[in-house]
Short mmCIF file of C-alpha atoms and ligand atoms in Angstrom, two decimals:
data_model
loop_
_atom_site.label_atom_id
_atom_site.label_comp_id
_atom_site.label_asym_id
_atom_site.label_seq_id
_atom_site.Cartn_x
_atom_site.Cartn_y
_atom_site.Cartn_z
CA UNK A 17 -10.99 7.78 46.23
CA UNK A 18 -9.11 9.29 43.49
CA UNK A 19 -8.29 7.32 40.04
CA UNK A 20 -5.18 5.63 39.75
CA UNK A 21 -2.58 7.31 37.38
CA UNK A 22 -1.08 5.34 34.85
CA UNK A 23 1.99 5.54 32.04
CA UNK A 24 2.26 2.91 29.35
CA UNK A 25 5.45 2.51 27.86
CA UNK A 26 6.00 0.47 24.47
CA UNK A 27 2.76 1.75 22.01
CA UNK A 28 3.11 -1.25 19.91
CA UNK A 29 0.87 -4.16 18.78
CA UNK A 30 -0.43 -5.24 21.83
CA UNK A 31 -0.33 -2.33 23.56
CA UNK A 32 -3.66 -0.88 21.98
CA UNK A 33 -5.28 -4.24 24.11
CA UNK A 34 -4.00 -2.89 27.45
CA UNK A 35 -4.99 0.90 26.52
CA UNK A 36 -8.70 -0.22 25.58
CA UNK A 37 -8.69 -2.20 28.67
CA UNK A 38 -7.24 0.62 30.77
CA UNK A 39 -10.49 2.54 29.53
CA UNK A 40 -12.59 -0.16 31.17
CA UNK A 41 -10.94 -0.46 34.69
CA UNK A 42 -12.70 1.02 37.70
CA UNK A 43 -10.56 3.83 38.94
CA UNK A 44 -7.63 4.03 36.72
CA UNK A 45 -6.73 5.98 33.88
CA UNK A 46 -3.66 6.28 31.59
CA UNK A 47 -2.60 9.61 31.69
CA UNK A 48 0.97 9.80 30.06
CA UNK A 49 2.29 7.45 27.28
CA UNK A 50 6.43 6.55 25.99
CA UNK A 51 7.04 5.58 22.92
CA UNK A 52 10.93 5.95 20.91
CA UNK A 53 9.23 5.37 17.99
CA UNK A 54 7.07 8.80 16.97
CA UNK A 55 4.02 7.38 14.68
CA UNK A 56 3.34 4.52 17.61
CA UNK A 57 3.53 7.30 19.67
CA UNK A 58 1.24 9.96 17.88
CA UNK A 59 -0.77 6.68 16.97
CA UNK A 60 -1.66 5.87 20.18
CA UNK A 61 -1.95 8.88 21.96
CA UNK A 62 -4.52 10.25 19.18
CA UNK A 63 -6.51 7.18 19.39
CA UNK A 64 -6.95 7.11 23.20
CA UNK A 65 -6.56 10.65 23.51
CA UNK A 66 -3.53 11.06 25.94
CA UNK A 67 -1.59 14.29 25.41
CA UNK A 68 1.45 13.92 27.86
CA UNK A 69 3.85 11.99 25.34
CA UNK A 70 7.59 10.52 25.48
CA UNK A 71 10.26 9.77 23.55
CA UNK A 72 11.96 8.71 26.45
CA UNK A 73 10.97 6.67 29.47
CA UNK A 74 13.70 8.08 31.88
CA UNK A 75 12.27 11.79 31.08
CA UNK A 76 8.53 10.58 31.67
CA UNK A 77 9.88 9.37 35.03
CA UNK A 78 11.65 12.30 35.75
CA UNK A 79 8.49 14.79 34.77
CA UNK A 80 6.21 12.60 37.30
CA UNK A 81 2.90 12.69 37.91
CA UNK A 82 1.57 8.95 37.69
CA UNK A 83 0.88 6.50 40.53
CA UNK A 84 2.28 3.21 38.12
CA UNK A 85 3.74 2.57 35.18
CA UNK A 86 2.65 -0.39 32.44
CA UNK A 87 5.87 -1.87 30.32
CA UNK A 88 4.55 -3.04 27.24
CA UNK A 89 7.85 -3.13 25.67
CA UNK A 90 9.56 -6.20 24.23
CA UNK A 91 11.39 -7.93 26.61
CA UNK A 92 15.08 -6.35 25.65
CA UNK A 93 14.13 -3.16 27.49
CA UNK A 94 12.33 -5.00 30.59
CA UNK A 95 15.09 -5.09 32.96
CA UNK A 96 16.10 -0.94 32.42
CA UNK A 97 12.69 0.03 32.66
CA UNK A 98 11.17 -2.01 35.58
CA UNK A 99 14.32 -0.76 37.57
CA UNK A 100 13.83 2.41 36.39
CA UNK A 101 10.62 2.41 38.08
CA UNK A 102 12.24 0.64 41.52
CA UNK A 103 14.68 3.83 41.26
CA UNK A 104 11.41 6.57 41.52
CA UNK A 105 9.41 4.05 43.55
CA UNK A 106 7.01 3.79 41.42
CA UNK A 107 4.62 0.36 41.23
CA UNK A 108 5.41 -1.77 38.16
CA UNK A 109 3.72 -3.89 35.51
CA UNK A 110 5.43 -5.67 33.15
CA UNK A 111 4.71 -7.36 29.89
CA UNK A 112 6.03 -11.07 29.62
CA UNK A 113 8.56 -12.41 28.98
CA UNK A 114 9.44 -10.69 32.02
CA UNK A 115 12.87 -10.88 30.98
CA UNK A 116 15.81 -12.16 28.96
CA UNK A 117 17.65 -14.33 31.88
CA UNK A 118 15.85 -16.27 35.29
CA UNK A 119 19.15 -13.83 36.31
CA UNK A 120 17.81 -10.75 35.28
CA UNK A 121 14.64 -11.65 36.60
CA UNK A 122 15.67 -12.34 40.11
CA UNK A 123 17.24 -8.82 39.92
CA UNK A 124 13.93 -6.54 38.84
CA UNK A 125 12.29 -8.83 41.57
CA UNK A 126 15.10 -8.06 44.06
CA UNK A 127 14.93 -4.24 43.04
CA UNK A 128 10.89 -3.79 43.50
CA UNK A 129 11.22 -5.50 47.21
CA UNK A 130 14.49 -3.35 47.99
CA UNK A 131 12.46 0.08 46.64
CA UNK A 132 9.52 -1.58 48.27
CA UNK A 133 7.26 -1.27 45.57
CA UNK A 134 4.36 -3.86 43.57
CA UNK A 135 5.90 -5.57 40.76
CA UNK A 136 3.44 -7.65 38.61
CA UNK A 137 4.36 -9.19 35.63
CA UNK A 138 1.03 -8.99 32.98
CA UNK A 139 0.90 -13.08 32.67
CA UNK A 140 -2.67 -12.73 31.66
CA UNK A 141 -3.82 -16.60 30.19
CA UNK A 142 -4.55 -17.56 33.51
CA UNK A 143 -7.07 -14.74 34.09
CA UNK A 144 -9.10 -16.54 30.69
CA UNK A 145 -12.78 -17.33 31.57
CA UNK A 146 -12.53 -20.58 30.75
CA UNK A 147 -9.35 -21.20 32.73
CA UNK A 148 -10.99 -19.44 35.84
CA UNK A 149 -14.10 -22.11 35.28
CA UNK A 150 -11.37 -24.98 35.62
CA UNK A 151 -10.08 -23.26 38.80
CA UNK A 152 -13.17 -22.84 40.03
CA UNK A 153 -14.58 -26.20 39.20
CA UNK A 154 -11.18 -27.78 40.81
CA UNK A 155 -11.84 -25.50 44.08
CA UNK A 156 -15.12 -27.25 44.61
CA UNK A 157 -13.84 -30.21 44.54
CA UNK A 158 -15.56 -31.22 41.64
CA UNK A 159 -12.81 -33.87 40.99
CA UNK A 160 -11.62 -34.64 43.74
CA UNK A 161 -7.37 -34.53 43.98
CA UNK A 162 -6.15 -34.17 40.56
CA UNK A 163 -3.31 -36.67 39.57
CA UNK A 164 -2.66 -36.28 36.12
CA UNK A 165 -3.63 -32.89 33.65
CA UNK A 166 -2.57 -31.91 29.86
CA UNK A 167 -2.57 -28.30 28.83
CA UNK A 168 -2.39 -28.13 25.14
CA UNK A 169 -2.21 -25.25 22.72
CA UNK A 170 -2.10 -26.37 19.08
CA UNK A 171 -2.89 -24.29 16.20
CA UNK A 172 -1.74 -22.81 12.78
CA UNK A 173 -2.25 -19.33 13.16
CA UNK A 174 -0.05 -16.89 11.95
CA UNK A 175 1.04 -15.02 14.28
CA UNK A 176 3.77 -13.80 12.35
CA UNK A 177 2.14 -10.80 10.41
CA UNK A 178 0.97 -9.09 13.75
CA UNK A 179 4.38 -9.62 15.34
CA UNK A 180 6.90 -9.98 12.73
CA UNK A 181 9.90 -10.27 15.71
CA UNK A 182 8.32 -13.73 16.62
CA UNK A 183 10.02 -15.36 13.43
CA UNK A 184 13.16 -13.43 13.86
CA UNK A 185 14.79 -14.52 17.62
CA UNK A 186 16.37 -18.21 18.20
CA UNK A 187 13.43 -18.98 21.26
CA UNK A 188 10.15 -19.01 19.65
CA UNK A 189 7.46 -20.71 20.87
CA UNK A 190 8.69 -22.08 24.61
CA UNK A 191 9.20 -18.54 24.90
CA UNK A 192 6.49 -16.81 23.84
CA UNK A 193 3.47 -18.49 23.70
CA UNK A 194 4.38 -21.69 26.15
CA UNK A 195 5.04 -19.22 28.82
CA UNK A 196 1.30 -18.68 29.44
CA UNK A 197 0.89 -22.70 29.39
CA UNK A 198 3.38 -23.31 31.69
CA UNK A 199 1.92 -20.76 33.45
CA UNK A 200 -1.53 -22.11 33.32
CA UNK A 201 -0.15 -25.68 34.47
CA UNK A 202 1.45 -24.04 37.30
CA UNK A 203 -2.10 -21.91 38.32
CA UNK A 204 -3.81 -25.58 38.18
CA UNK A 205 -1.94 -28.12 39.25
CA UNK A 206 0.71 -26.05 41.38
CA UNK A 207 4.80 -25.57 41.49
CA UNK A 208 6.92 -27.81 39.56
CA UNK A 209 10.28 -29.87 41.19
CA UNK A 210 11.10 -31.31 37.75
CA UNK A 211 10.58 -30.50 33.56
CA UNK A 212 11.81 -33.12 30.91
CA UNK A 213 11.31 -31.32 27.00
CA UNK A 214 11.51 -32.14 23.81
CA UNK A 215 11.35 -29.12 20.94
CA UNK A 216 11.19 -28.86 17.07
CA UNK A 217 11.28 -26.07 14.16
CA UNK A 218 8.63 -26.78 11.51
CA UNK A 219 8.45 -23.52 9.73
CA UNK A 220 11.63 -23.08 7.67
CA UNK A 221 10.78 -19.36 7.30
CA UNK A 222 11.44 -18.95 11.45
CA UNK A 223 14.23 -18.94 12.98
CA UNK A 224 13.14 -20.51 16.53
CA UNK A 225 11.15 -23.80 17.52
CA UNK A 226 7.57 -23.77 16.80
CA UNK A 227 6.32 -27.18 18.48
CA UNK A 228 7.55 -28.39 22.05
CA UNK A 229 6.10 -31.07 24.32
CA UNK A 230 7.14 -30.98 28.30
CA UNK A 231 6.81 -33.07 31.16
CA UNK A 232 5.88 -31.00 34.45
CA UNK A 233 6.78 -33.36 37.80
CA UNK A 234 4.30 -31.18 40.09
CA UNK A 235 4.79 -31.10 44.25
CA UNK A 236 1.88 -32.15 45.29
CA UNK A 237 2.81 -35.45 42.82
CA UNK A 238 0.68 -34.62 40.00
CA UNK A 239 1.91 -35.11 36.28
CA UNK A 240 1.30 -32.74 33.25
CA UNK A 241 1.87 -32.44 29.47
CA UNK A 242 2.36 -29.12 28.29
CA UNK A 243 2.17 -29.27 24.18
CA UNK A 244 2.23 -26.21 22.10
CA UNK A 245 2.39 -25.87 18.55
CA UNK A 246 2.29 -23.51 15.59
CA UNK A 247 2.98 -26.00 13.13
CA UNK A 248 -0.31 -27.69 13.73
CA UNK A 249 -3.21 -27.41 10.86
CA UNK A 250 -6.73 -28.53 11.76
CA UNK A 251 -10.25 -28.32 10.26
CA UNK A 252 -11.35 -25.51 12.54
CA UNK A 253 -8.57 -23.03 13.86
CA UNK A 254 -8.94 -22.77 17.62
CA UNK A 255 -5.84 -19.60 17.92
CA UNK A 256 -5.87 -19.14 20.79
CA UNK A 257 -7.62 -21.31 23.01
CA UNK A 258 -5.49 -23.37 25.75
CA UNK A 259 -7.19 -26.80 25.81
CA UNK A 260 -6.94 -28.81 29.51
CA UNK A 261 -7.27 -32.58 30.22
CA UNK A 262 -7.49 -33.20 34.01
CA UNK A 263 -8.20 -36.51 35.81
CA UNK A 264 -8.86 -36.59 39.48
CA UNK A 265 -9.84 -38.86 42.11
CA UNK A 266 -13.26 -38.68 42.03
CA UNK A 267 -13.86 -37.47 37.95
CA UNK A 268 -13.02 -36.19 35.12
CA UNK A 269 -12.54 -32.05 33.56
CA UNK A 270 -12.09 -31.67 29.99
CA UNK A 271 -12.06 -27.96 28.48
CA UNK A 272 -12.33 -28.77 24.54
CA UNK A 273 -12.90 -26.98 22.07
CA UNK A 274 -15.05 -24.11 21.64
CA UNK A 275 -14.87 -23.22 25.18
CA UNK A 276 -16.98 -26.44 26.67
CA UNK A 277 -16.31 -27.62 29.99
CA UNK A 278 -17.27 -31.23 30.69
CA UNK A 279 -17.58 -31.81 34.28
CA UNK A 280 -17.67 -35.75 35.16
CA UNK A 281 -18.07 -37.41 38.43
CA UNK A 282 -20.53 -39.34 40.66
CA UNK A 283 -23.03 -37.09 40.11
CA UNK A 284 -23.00 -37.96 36.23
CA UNK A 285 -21.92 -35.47 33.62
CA UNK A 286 -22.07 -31.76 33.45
CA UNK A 287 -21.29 -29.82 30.03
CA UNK A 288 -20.96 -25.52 30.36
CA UNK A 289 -20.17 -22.79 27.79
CA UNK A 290 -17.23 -21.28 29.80
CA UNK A 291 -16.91 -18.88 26.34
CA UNK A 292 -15.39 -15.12 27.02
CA UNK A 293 -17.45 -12.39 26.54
CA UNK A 294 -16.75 -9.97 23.54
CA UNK A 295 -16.25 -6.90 25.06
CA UNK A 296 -17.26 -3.63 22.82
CA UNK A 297 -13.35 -2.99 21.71
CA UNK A 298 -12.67 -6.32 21.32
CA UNK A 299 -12.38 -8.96 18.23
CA UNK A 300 -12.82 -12.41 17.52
CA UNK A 301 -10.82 -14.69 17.79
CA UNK A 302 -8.37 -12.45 19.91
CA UNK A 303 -11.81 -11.97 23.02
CA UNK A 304 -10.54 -14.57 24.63
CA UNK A 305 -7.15 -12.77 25.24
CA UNK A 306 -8.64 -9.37 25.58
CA UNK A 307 -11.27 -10.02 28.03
CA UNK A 308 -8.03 -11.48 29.97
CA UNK A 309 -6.25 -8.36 29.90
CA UNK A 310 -9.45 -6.57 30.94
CA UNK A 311 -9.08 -8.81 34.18
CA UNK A 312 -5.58 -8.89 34.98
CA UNK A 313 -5.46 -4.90 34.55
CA UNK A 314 -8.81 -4.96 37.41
CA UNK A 315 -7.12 -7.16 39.47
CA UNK A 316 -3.90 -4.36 39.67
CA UNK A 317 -5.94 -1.67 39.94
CA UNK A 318 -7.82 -3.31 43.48
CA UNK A 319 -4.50 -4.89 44.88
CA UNK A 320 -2.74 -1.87 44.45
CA UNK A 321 -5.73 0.14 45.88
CA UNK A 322 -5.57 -2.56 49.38
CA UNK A 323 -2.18 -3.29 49.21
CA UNK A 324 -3.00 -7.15 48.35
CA UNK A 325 -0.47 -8.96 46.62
CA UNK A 326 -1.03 -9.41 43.04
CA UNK A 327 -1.66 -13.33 41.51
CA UNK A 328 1.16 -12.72 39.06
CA UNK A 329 3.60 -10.61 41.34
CA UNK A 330 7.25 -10.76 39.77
CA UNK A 331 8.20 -13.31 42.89
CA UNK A 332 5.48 -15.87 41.93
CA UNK A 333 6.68 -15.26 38.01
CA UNK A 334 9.74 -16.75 38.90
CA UNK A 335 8.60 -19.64 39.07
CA UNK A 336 7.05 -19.70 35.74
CA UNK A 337 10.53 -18.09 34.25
CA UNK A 338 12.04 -20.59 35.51
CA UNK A 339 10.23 -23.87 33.61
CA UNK A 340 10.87 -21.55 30.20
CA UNK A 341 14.55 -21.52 30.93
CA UNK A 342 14.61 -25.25 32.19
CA UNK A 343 12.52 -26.78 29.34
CA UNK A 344 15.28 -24.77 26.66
CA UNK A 345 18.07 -26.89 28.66
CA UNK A 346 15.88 -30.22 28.75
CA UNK A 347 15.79 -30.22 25.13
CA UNK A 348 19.37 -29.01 24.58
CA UNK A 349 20.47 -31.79 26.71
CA UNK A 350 17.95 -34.26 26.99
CA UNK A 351 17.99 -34.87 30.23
CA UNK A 352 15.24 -33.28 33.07
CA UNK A 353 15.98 -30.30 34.80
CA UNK A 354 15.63 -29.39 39.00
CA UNK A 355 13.37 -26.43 39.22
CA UNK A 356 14.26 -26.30 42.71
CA UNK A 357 17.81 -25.57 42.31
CA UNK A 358 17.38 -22.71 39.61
CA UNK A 359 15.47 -20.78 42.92
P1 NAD B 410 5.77 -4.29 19.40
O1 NAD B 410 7.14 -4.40 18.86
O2 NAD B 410 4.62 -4.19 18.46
O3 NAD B 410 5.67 -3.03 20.39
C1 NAD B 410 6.68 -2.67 21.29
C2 NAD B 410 6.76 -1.14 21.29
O4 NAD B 410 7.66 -0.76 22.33
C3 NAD B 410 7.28 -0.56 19.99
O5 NAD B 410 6.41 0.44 19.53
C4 NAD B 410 8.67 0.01 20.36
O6 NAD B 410 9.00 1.18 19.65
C5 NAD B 410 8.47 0.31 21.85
N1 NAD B 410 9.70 0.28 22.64
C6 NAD B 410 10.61 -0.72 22.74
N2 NAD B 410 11.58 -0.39 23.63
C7 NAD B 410 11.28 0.85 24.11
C8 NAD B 410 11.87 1.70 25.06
N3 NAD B 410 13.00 1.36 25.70
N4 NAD B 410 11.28 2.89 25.32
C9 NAD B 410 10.15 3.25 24.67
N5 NAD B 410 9.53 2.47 23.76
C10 NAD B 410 10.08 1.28 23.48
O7 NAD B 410 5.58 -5.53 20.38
P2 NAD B 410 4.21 -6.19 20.88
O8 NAD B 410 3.82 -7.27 19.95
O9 NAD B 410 3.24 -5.13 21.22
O10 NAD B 410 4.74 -6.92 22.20
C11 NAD B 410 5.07 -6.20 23.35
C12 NAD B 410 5.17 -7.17 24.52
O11 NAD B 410 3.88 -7.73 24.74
C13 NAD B 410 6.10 -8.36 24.26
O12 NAD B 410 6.84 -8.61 25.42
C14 NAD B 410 5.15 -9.51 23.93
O13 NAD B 410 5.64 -10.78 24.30
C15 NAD B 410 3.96 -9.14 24.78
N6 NAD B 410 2.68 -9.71 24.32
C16 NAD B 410 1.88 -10.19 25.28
C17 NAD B 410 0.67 -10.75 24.93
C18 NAD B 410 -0.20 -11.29 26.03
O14 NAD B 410 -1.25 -11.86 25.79
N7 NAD B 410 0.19 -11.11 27.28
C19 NAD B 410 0.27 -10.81 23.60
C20 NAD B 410 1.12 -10.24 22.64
C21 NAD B 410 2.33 -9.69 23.00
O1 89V B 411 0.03 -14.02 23.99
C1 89V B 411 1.08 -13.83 23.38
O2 89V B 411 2.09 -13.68 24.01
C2 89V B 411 1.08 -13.71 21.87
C3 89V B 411 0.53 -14.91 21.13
C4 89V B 411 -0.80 -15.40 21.64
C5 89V B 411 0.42 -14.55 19.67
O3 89V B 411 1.46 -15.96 21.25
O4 89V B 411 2.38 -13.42 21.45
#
């Protein structure tokens, strides 16, 4: 079978990732790139060597020629170009946050199913090899019914000189970063009916909050903490590993740091290096991340090759938009927030 035919728009920072990993996939290949601003564009398309280039995304559309398109915008532009793509049919990825609004959301979700075409938006922590080994480990009933998890993300990274827009907008981290916990927490322990947060700003030189600690009420009755931090110095940096607590029925999982997986139930105690590989473009301590994107790139490339639906598709996103937008009201207010009614 032919390869798939891909255009990346957005040739930013973390765009290089997905081009790399783009490289890697079985049966894909990038063949035109957008840009509006001309060095990231002649930047990227020397690098990777991609000679169909755009100024504009609605004249790379119009010219053709590609089987799906890869946003790797910022979110401003998500909504225009993922609808863009719903307009010429075209099968959409898009970067997270998926968008600005849970409304805006709803509506690029709305627009894929009307054009009927794939919309998957690239939530790629969950597709981490260590997170997979908690999956995995939970799947064979290694702990029996979990009751109670934390998924924790502390560090004092700065993640400010690679993205310099992260200081700038009034949502830091919930936004950013503690979308891929939440994200995680929903991937482990399931859907959320109710979210109770409380936020902070450290940093005096950003302008949004940089710690936040929320309460997941899960459906199947399960409770979580979801903690993230960029205000948080320790001996050893671990940017950017998500660390998970869970307790079960029947044992114990703790992922700690350093990727180690400690497995205990009746059987006694099992320890395993769930570590990511370090693939050849990739760098420490960013692997982790980059063999993710590897994966969640794959995983498009086979579901949109047997018309599966994708682990991330913009419907099940939704649902992790929505506990980004509900923990920013907890802590404005207080009080918990019904997930169920923002559906
Ligand atoms: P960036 O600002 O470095 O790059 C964005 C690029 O998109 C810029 O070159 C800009 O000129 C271009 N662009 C913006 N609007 C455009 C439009 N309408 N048409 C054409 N080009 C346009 O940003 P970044 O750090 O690369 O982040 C991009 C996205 O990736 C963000 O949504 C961010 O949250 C996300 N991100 C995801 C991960 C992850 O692990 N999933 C990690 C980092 C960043
Ligand atoms: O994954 C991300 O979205 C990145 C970072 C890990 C730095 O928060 O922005």
């Amino acid at each position: 079978m032919a390869a798939l035919r891909g255009a990346l728009i957005g040739c930013g920072f973390f765009a290089v990732n997905q081009m790399h990993a783009w490289a890697d996939v079985a049966d894909a290949e990038i063949v035109a790139i957008c840009d509006r601003d001309p060095e990231r564009l002649k930047l990227v398309g020397d690098q990777f060597g991609i000679e169909r280039r755009y100024s504009d995304a609605a004249e790379m559309f119009a010219d053709g020629g590609f089987d799906f398109v890869d946003i790797a915008t910022t979110v401003q532009s998500h909504r225009a170009l993922v609808e863009m793509a719903a307009a010429h049919r075209i099968p959409a990825i898009c970067q997270k946050p998926f968008a600005k609004t849970l409304a805006d959301a709803k509506a690029m979700v709305a627009a894929c199913k009307a054009a009927g075409v794939p919309l998957m938006v690239h939530e790629n922590f969950r597709w981490q090899t260590p997170i997979q080994a908690v999956r995995k480990a939970l799947d064979a009933g290694a702990i029996g019914e979990p009751f109670w998890g934390r998924f924790s993300f502390r560090s004092g990274f700065d993640v400010f000189s690679g993205q310099p827009y992260l200081a700038e907008g009034e949502r830091f981290i919930i936004e950013d970063l503690g979308i891929h916990t939440l994200d995680i927490a929903r991937y482990i322990l399931g859907d959320v009916t109710r979210l109770t947060a409380r936020t902070r700003r450290v940093n005096p030189k950003i302008k949004g909050e940089d710690v936040a600690t929320i309460l997941l009420d899960h459906d199947n009755g399960a409770t979580s903490i979801v903690d993230v931090s960029y205000a948080t110095k320790l001996g050893t940096e671990p940017f950017p590993e998500t660390l998970v607590e869970l307790d079960g029925t029947d044992g114990t999982i703790r992922l700690s740091q350093g990727y180690r997986l400690e497995i205990t139930n009746a059987g006694g105690t099992t320890v395993a290096d769930v570590s990511p590989k370090l693939l050849s473009w990739a760098a420490r301590p960013w692997h982790n991340i980059q063999e993710s994107v590897f994966a969640i790139q794959q995983h498009w490339a086979e579901r949109l090759k047997d018309g599966g639906e994708t682990s991330t598709s913009g419907a099940d996103n939704l649902k992790t938009f929505a506990l980004v937008e509900a923990a920013y009201e907890s802590a404005a207010s207080g009080r918990p927030v019904d997930i169920k009614a923002m559906l």
